[in-house]
Amino acid sequence: AYEKFQAEIETLSAQADVLSLKSSYLGKKGAVSEILKSLKDATPEERKEIGPKANEIKQEIEKLVAKKLSDIELAQINEKLSKNKIDITFTDAVKAKNNNHGGFHPRTLVQQEVEDIFLSMGFEVLDGPHIETEFYNFEALNIPGDHPARDMQDTFWFKDEKSPEGNKHLLRTHTSTIQVRGMQSRKPPFRFIAPGTVFRCERTDASHEMVFQQLEGMMVGKDISVSNLIYFMKEILTEIFKKDVEVRLRPGYFPFVEPGFELDIKCQVCSGKGCSVCKQVGWVELLPCGMVHPNVLRAGGIDPEEYNGFAFGLGLDRLVMMKYGIDDIRHLQSGDLRFNSQFKEY
Ligand code: FA5
């Protein structure tokens, strides 16, 4: 009877079924009770043998029933828990959907992308001060005090009569200041980039800001050529745009390079048809560059007889505009969340 009970209880999963099985064995008319009842007609020897066995079976059945009931209860609790489980990542996903989180500014996104590309090509990333001396911003770059090229970049000067003549302070007008700083602290061959904010006392329009970003690049070594320069420029544009974009290279004048070039990009806002960003000409000045002038190498403590190099000054805001088709540079500085939130990555 006990083996039969064991097999039967195994198949049950509801408490009520277990209880009714129990009563069919231990209840008034149950199998075990019948055995115990029949003892009154048994001989004393039979009673001695069957009595304790029947009681043992009764206890075993009670034990099995208690265990089964507690197993069923545990299974029920576990099922409840798994149904009401709190998924913490799910809460984050809901937040993301509601767009209540922050995101990177498009300028940061593009700058990080450009930095990654140059890092993968063995360039270092350098930084430099916003407040500069006349020396690093002009003189060391082959632009002496009376040079007309100083007028190419309208400069914010500090009123500091105490500084010696030729070393007055200013807000850097370009990241080229880091060219000489970088050269002074390393030995060739080397290659680095230097992203940063620059300042010019300019009238703003769709493609000009007073405070904007540039990304300087410099490579110095032996026998570096214009084709090396063009290779790196092409590489960076292909990586950033991930499609063919039309560019043109034309001669450009900068006192710190010789020869110098202007690399223009077909305006991506109007596809070259003409708009306020490209001033109706269909092309945007993006990436001036050239071979480093011997005087600049000298200012950085490098012998131009032994080494040469190239440098470039990427207009980072313009690159952002071209990549995303932004039709006014002033959006970048606006702090307008309707603009900024368009660049969140989900
Ligand atoms: C320079 O500043 C040079 N230092 C670049 C250079 C470096 C040349 C190394 C050769 C070798 P330019 O003034 O053209 O050059 O500025 C460089 C880029 O910055 C421009 O092509 C343009 O993309 C961007 N830029 C210039 N002025 C502004 C402005 N007001 N607002 C936004 N972007 C600007």
Short mmCIF file of C-alpha atoms and ligand atoms in Angstrom, two decimals:
data_model
loop_
_atom_site.label_atom_id
_atom_site.label_comp_id
_atom_site.label_asym_id
_atom_site.label_seq_id
_atom_site.Cartn_x
_atom_site.Cartn_y
_atom_site.Cartn_z
CA ALA A 1 0.00 0.00 0.00
CA TYR A 2 2.87 2.34 0.86
CA GLU A 3 4.60 1.88 -2.56
CA LYS A 4 1.31 2.52 -4.34
CA PHE A 5 0.81 5.70 -2.29
CA GLN A 6 4.35 6.86 -3.11
CA ALA A 7 3.76 6.45 -6.86
CA GLU A 8 0.41 8.21 -6.72
CA ILE A 9 1.53 11.25 -4.72
CA GLU A 10 4.44 11.76 -7.15
CA THR A 11 2.00 12.63 -9.96
CA LEU A 12 0.06 15.30 -8.02
CA SER A 13 0.63 19.06 -8.07
CA ALA A 14 -2.46 20.50 -6.35
CA GLN A 15 -2.81 20.68 -2.58
CA ALA A 16 -6.47 19.52 -2.72
CA ASP A 17 -5.52 16.36 -4.65
CA VAL A 18 -2.82 15.52 -2.12
CA LEU A 19 -5.27 15.93 0.75
CA SER A 20 -7.88 13.73 -0.89
CA LEU A 21 -5.24 11.07 -1.62
CA LYS A 22 -4.24 11.26 2.05
CA SER A 23 -7.81 10.70 3.22
CA SER A 24 -8.23 7.77 0.81
CA TYR A 25 -5.44 6.07 2.77
CA LEU A 26 -5.70 7.47 6.26
CA GLY A 27 -9.37 8.59 6.38
CA LYS A 28 -12.12 6.63 8.17
CA LYS A 29 -12.62 4.36 5.20
CA GLY A 30 -9.03 4.62 4.01
CA ALA A 31 -6.85 1.62 3.17
CA VAL A 32 -4.62 1.96 6.23
CA SER A 33 -7.58 2.55 8.57
CA GLU A 34 -9.21 -0.62 7.17
CA ILE A 35 -6.09 -2.59 8.03
CA LEU A 36 -6.03 -1.18 11.55
CA LYS A 37 -9.74 -1.91 11.96
CA SER A 38 -9.27 -5.54 10.81
CA LEU A 39 -6.82 -6.05 13.68
CA LYS A 40 -9.65 -6.72 16.09
CA ASP A 41 -10.39 -10.01 14.29
CA ALA A 42 -6.73 -10.98 14.04
CA THR A 43 -4.85 -13.42 16.24
CA PRO A 44 -2.53 -11.91 18.90
CA GLU A 45 0.53 -12.96 16.77
CA GLU A 46 -0.88 -11.27 13.66
CA ARG A 47 -1.70 -8.17 15.70
CA LYS A 48 1.87 -8.01 16.97
CA GLU A 49 3.20 -8.16 13.46
CA ILE A 50 0.71 -6.05 11.53
CA GLY A 51 -0.04 -3.37 14.18
CA PRO A 52 3.38 -1.67 14.36
CA LYS A 53 3.83 -1.97 10.53
CA ALA A 54 0.49 -0.32 9.84
CA ASN A 55 1.36 2.50 12.26
CA GLU A 56 4.75 2.92 10.60
CA ILE A 57 3.10 3.20 7.16
CA LYS A 58 0.64 5.73 8.58
CA GLN A 59 3.53 7.91 9.84
CA GLU A 60 5.46 7.60 6.58
CA ILE A 61 2.37 8.64 4.61
CA GLU A 62 1.89 11.64 6.89
CA LYS A 63 5.52 12.64 6.36
CA LEU A 64 5.22 12.31 2.57
CA VAL A 65 2.04 14.36 2.56
CA ALA A 66 3.65 17.13 4.63
CA LYS A 67 6.67 17.25 2.34
CA LYS A 68 4.54 17.29 -0.80
CA LEU A 69 2.39 20.11 0.53
CA SER A 70 5.40 22.25 1.37
CA ASP A 71 6.96 21.53 -2.06
CA ILE A 72 3.78 22.68 -3.76
CA GLU A 73 3.72 25.86 -1.67
CA LEU A 74 7.36 26.63 -2.54
CA ALA A 75 6.69 26.12 -6.25
CA GLN A 76 3.78 28.53 -6.02
CA ILE A 77 5.93 31.21 -4.32
CA ASN A 78 8.66 30.82 -6.93
CA GLU A 79 6.19 31.16 -9.72
CA LYS A 80 4.78 34.37 -8.20
CA LEU A 81 8.29 35.80 -7.79
CA SER A 82 9.28 35.09 -11.37
CA LYS A 83 6.11 36.76 -12.63
CA ASN A 84 6.64 39.95 -10.59
CA LYS A 85 10.38 40.20 -11.19
CA ILE A 86 11.68 43.81 -11.35
CA ASP A 87 13.99 44.27 -14.34
CA ILE A 88 16.33 47.19 -13.58
CA THR A 89 17.60 47.39 -17.15
CA PHE A 90 14.02 47.51 -18.32
CA THR A 91 13.52 50.70 -16.26
CA ASP A 92 16.55 52.25 -18.04
CA ALA A 93 15.15 51.30 -21.40
CA VAL A 94 11.89 53.02 -20.56
CA LYS A 95 13.81 56.15 -19.55
CA ALA A 96 15.73 56.08 -22.82
CA LYS A 97 12.48 55.83 -24.73
CA ASN A 98 11.18 58.86 -22.88
CA ASN A 99 14.36 60.68 -23.93
CA ASN A 100 15.01 62.10 -20.49
CA HIS A 101 18.72 61.38 -20.63
CA GLY A 102 21.62 63.52 -21.82
CA GLY A 103 23.59 63.07 -25.00
CA PHE A 104 26.77 64.24 -26.65
CA HIS A 105 26.93 67.51 -28.55
CA PRO A 106 27.47 66.87 -32.28
CA ARG A 107 30.81 68.66 -32.04
CA THR A 108 31.94 66.22 -29.35
CA LEU A 109 30.75 63.27 -31.43
CA VAL A 110 32.72 64.38 -34.49
CA GLN A 111 35.79 65.38 -32.47
CA GLN A 112 35.88 61.96 -30.80
CA GLU A 113 35.54 60.29 -34.17
CA VAL A 114 38.39 62.35 -35.68
CA GLU A 115 40.59 61.72 -32.64
CA ASP A 116 39.97 57.97 -32.88
CA ILE A 117 40.92 57.93 -36.55
CA PHE A 118 44.18 59.82 -35.93
CA LEU A 119 45.01 57.76 -32.84
CA SER A 120 44.67 54.65 -34.99
CA MET A 121 47.20 56.18 -37.39
CA GLY A 122 49.74 56.72 -34.62
CA PHE A 123 49.06 60.40 -33.79
CA GLU A 124 49.17 61.81 -30.25
CA VAL A 125 46.42 64.16 -29.03
CA LEU A 126 47.78 67.41 -27.54
CA ASP A 127 46.19 70.33 -25.73
CA GLY A 128 47.25 73.95 -25.30
CA PRO A 129 46.21 77.16 -23.52
CA HIS A 130 43.43 79.46 -24.77
CA ILE A 131 45.33 82.52 -23.53
CA GLU A 132 48.49 82.68 -25.58
CA THR A 133 51.43 84.95 -26.18
CA GLU A 134 52.03 86.80 -29.41
CA PHE A 135 55.03 84.52 -29.84
CA TYR A 136 53.15 81.22 -30.19
CA ASN A 137 50.18 82.68 -32.05
CA PHE A 138 52.18 84.73 -34.60
CA GLU A 139 55.93 85.19 -34.29
CA ALA A 140 56.96 81.55 -34.09
CA LEU A 141 54.66 80.88 -37.03
CA ASN A 142 56.65 83.20 -39.26
CA ILE A 143 54.30 86.16 -38.77
CA PRO A 144 56.41 89.01 -37.29
CA GLY A 145 54.85 92.13 -35.78
CA ASP A 146 54.61 94.18 -38.92
CA HIS A 147 53.47 91.28 -41.14
CA PRO A 148 50.23 92.01 -43.03
CA ALA A 149 49.09 88.39 -42.39
CA ARG A 150 48.29 89.42 -38.80
CA ASP A 151 45.24 91.12 -40.25
CA MET A 152 43.98 87.77 -41.64
CA GLN A 153 42.79 86.87 -38.16
CA ASP A 154 41.07 89.59 -36.12
CA THR A 155 42.53 89.19 -32.69
CA PHE A 156 41.23 89.73 -29.15
CA TRP A 157 44.18 91.30 -27.32
CA PHE A 158 44.62 91.56 -23.57
CA LYS A 159 45.45 94.97 -22.15
CA ASP A 160 48.75 94.08 -20.55
CA GLU A 161 51.21 96.94 -20.85
CA LYS A 162 53.60 95.10 -18.53
CA SER A 163 54.35 92.30 -21.02
CA PRO A 164 57.45 92.90 -23.11
CA GLU A 165 56.88 94.18 -26.63
CA GLY A 166 56.37 91.24 -28.99
CA ASN A 167 55.10 88.98 -26.22
CA LYS A 168 51.71 90.46 -25.42
CA HIS A 169 48.80 88.18 -24.47
CA LEU A 170 45.83 87.34 -26.66
CA LEU A 171 43.08 84.75 -27.10
CA ARG A 172 44.51 82.29 -29.57
CA THR A 173 43.11 82.82 -33.06
CA HIS A 174 43.99 79.32 -34.25
CA THR A 175 45.22 75.99 -32.93
CA SER A 176 48.48 76.44 -34.88
CA THR A 177 49.87 77.76 -31.57
CA ILE A 178 50.30 74.11 -30.59
CA GLN A 179 52.61 73.46 -33.56
CA VAL A 180 55.59 75.15 -31.90
CA ARG A 181 54.62 74.04 -28.39
CA GLY A 182 54.48 70.43 -29.66
CA MET A 183 57.80 70.68 -31.52
CA GLN A 184 59.58 72.16 -28.51
CA SER A 185 58.71 69.23 -26.29
CA ARG A 186 59.49 66.29 -28.60
CA LYS A 187 62.13 64.98 -30.99
CA PRO A 188 61.36 63.99 -34.58
CA PRO A 189 59.91 61.84 -35.96
CA PHE A 190 56.51 62.61 -34.37
CA ARG A 191 52.92 63.21 -35.32
CA PHE A 192 50.16 64.82 -33.29
CA ILE A 193 46.78 66.48 -33.49
CA ALA A 194 45.46 69.24 -31.25
CA PRO A 195 41.74 70.01 -31.11
CA GLY A 196 40.54 73.15 -29.35
CA THR A 197 38.58 76.37 -29.11
CA VAL A 198 39.81 79.47 -30.93
CA PHE A 199 38.62 83.09 -30.82
CA ARG A 200 38.32 85.78 -33.46
CA CYS A 201 36.80 89.22 -33.36
CA GLU A 202 34.63 88.51 -36.41
CA ARG A 203 31.14 89.29 -37.54
CA THR A 204 29.04 86.11 -37.30
CA ASP A 205 27.02 84.62 -40.13
CA ALA A 206 25.85 81.15 -41.23
CA SER A 207 29.44 79.86 -41.47
CA HIS A 208 31.38 82.19 -39.12
CA GLU A 209 31.46 82.28 -35.34
CA MET A 210 33.59 84.34 -32.95
CA VAL A 211 34.30 81.28 -30.81
CA PHE A 212 34.79 78.10 -32.80
CA GLN A 213 36.76 74.87 -32.92
CA GLN A 214 39.76 73.85 -34.94
CA LEU A 215 41.80 70.69 -35.02
CA GLU A 216 45.45 71.15 -35.78
CA GLY A 217 47.59 68.35 -37.13
CA MET A 218 51.32 68.05 -37.60
CA MET A 219 53.72 65.38 -38.78
CA VAL A 220 57.49 65.87 -38.75
CA GLY A 221 60.14 63.41 -39.89
CA LYS A 222 62.49 62.69 -42.77
CA ASP A 223 61.44 63.04 -46.42
CA ILE A 224 57.79 63.82 -45.79
CA SER A 225 56.05 64.89 -48.98
CA VAL A 226 52.91 66.58 -50.24
CA SER A 227 51.58 63.15 -51.21
CA ASN A 228 51.82 62.05 -47.54
CA LEU A 229 49.81 65.13 -46.65
CA ILE A 230 47.15 64.41 -49.27
CA TYR A 231 46.96 60.76 -48.18
CA PHE A 232 46.13 61.70 -44.57
CA MET A 233 43.61 64.37 -45.61
CA LYS A 234 41.80 61.92 -47.90
CA GLU A 235 41.85 59.19 -45.27
CA ILE A 236 40.24 61.37 -42.64
CA LEU A 237 37.47 62.61 -44.95
CA THR A 238 36.62 59.11 -46.20
CA GLU A 239 36.42 57.83 -42.61
CA ILE A 240 34.25 60.69 -41.43
CA PHE A 241 31.79 60.83 -44.31
CA LYS A 242 31.80 57.09 -45.11
CA LYS A 243 30.93 58.04 -48.67
CA ASP A 244 32.63 59.82 -51.54
CA VAL A 245 32.53 63.57 -51.03
CA GLU A 246 33.83 65.95 -53.65
CA VAL A 247 36.85 68.01 -52.55
CA ARG A 248 39.15 70.41 -54.36
CA LEU A 249 42.68 71.43 -53.56
CA ARG A 250 43.89 74.89 -54.51
CA PRO A 251 46.92 76.96 -53.59
CA GLY A 252 46.48 78.82 -50.31
CA TYR A 253 48.67 81.35 -48.54
CA PHE A 254 49.66 80.95 -44.91
CA PRO A 255 53.04 82.32 -43.74
CA PHE A 256 53.74 79.13 -41.76
CA VAL A 257 53.55 76.70 -44.69
CA GLU A 258 55.24 76.53 -48.06
CA PRO A 259 53.67 75.39 -50.32
CA GLY A 260 50.25 75.98 -48.77
CA PHE A 261 46.87 74.65 -49.86
CA GLU A 262 43.20 75.21 -49.26
CA LEU A 263 41.13 72.05 -49.21
CA ASP A 264 37.49 72.86 -49.92
CA ILE A 265 34.55 70.48 -49.68
CA LYS A 266 31.44 70.49 -51.90
CA CYS A 267 28.77 72.07 -49.70
CA GLN A 268 26.77 69.21 -48.17
CA VAL A 269 23.95 71.52 -47.05
CA CYS A 270 22.88 72.48 -50.60
CA SER A 271 24.79 69.78 -52.56
CA GLY A 272 26.77 72.54 -54.22
CA LYS A 273 23.77 74.44 -55.58
CA GLY A 274 24.45 77.50 -53.44
CA CYS A 275 23.23 78.51 -49.97
CA SER A 276 24.07 80.85 -47.10
CA VAL A 277 26.65 78.43 -45.68
CA CYS A 278 28.79 78.33 -48.84
CA LYS A 279 27.94 81.93 -49.74
CA GLN A 280 26.31 80.70 -52.96
CA VAL A 281 29.59 79.32 -54.38
CA GLY A 282 28.89 75.64 -53.65
CA TRP A 283 32.22 75.04 -51.86
CA VAL A 284 33.22 75.40 -48.18
CA GLU A 285 36.74 76.09 -46.90
CA LEU A 286 37.43 73.24 -44.55
CA LEU A 287 41.00 72.08 -44.26
CA PRO A 288 43.88 74.45 -45.00
CA CYS A 289 47.23 72.69 -44.99
CA GLY A 290 50.77 72.68 -46.32
CA MET A 291 54.42 71.78 -45.82
CA VAL A 292 55.82 73.33 -42.64
CA HIS A 293 57.90 76.47 -43.34
CA PRO A 294 61.62 76.10 -42.39
CA ASN A 295 61.36 79.16 -40.10
CA VAL A 296 58.62 77.41 -38.10
CA LEU A 297 60.70 74.24 -37.72
CA ARG A 298 63.57 76.42 -36.49
CA ALA A 299 61.29 78.18 -33.97
CA GLY A 300 60.42 74.70 -32.64
CA GLY A 301 64.11 73.78 -32.30
CA ILE A 302 64.18 71.45 -35.32
CA ASP A 303 66.82 71.59 -38.06
CA PRO A 304 65.03 72.11 -41.41
CA GLU A 305 68.07 70.71 -43.23
CA GLU A 306 67.44 67.35 -41.63
CA TYR A 307 63.68 67.20 -41.11
CA ASN A 308 60.54 68.43 -42.76
CA GLY A 309 56.82 67.94 -42.25
CA PHE A 310 53.26 68.90 -42.96
CA ALA A 311 50.57 70.69 -40.94
CA PHE A 312 46.87 71.29 -41.30
CA GLY A 313 44.14 73.24 -39.50
CA LEU A 314 40.74 71.57 -39.79
CA GLY A 315 37.65 73.73 -39.20
CA LEU A 316 35.86 71.35 -36.84
CA ASP A 317 32.51 73.19 -36.70
CA ARG A 318 32.37 73.27 -40.47
CA LEU A 319 33.12 69.55 -40.60
CA VAL A 320 30.19 68.95 -38.20
CA MET A 321 27.97 71.10 -40.43
CA MET A 322 28.98 69.20 -43.55
CA LYS A 323 28.55 65.81 -41.91
CA TYR A 324 25.04 66.49 -40.59
CA GLY A 325 23.87 69.05 -43.17
CA ILE A 326 23.53 71.86 -40.56
CA ASP A 327 22.60 75.11 -42.25
CA ASP A 328 23.85 77.61 -39.65
CA ILE A 329 26.97 77.44 -37.47
CA ARG A 330 25.18 79.40 -34.74
CA HIS A 331 22.98 76.38 -33.93
CA LEU A 332 26.10 74.73 -32.50
CA GLN A 333 26.50 77.36 -29.79
CA SER A 334 22.81 77.98 -29.20
CA GLY A 335 22.34 75.49 -26.35
CA ASP A 336 18.88 74.82 -27.81
CA LEU A 337 17.76 71.36 -26.67
CA ARG A 338 15.53 70.96 -29.73
CA PHE A 339 18.72 71.11 -31.79
CA ASN A 340 21.05 69.21 -29.46
CA SER A 341 18.68 66.32 -28.78
CA GLN A 342 18.59 65.39 -32.47
CA PHE A 343 22.06 63.91 -32.09
CA LYS A 344 21.26 61.48 -29.25
CA GLU A 345 22.28 58.08 -30.32
CA TYR A 346 18.90 56.41 -29.84
C1 FA5 B 1 44.04 78.93 -40.00
O1 FA5 B 1 43.52 79.21 -38.93
C2 FA5 B 1 45.37 78.22 -40.07
N1 FA5 B 1 45.95 78.20 -38.77
C3 FA5 B 1 45.15 76.82 -40.62
C4 FA5 B 1 46.41 76.12 -41.06
C5 FA5 B 1 47.04 75.26 -40.18
C6 FA5 B 1 46.92 76.27 -42.31
C7 FA5 B 1 48.18 74.60 -40.55
C8 FA5 B 1 48.06 75.61 -42.73
C9 FA5 B 1 48.71 74.76 -41.85
P1 FA5 B 1 41.98 79.72 -41.38
O2 FA5 B 1 41.90 81.07 -40.84
O3 FA5 B 1 41.62 79.57 -42.82
O4 FA5 B 1 43.40 79.04 -41.19
O5 FA5 B 1 41.04 78.77 -40.54
C10 FA5 B 1 41.06 77.37 -40.70
C11 FA5 B 1 39.66 76.78 -40.82
O6 FA5 B 1 38.91 77.16 -39.68
C12 FA5 B 1 38.86 77.32 -42.01
O7 FA5 B 1 39.09 76.57 -43.17
C13 FA5 B 1 37.46 77.14 -41.54
O8 FA5 B 1 37.02 75.81 -41.76
C14 FA5 B 1 37.57 77.39 -40.06
N2 FA5 B 1 37.20 78.77 -39.73
C15 FA5 B 1 37.90 79.91 -39.94
N3 FA5 B 1 37.24 80.98 -39.47
C16 FA5 B 1 36.09 80.52 -38.92
C17 FA5 B 1 34.99 81.13 -38.25
N4 FA5 B 1 34.93 82.43 -38.01
N5 FA5 B 1 33.98 80.33 -37.84
C18 FA5 B 1 34.03 78.99 -38.04
N6 FA5 B 1 35.04 78.37 -38.66
C19 FA5 B 1 36.07 79.11 -39.10
#
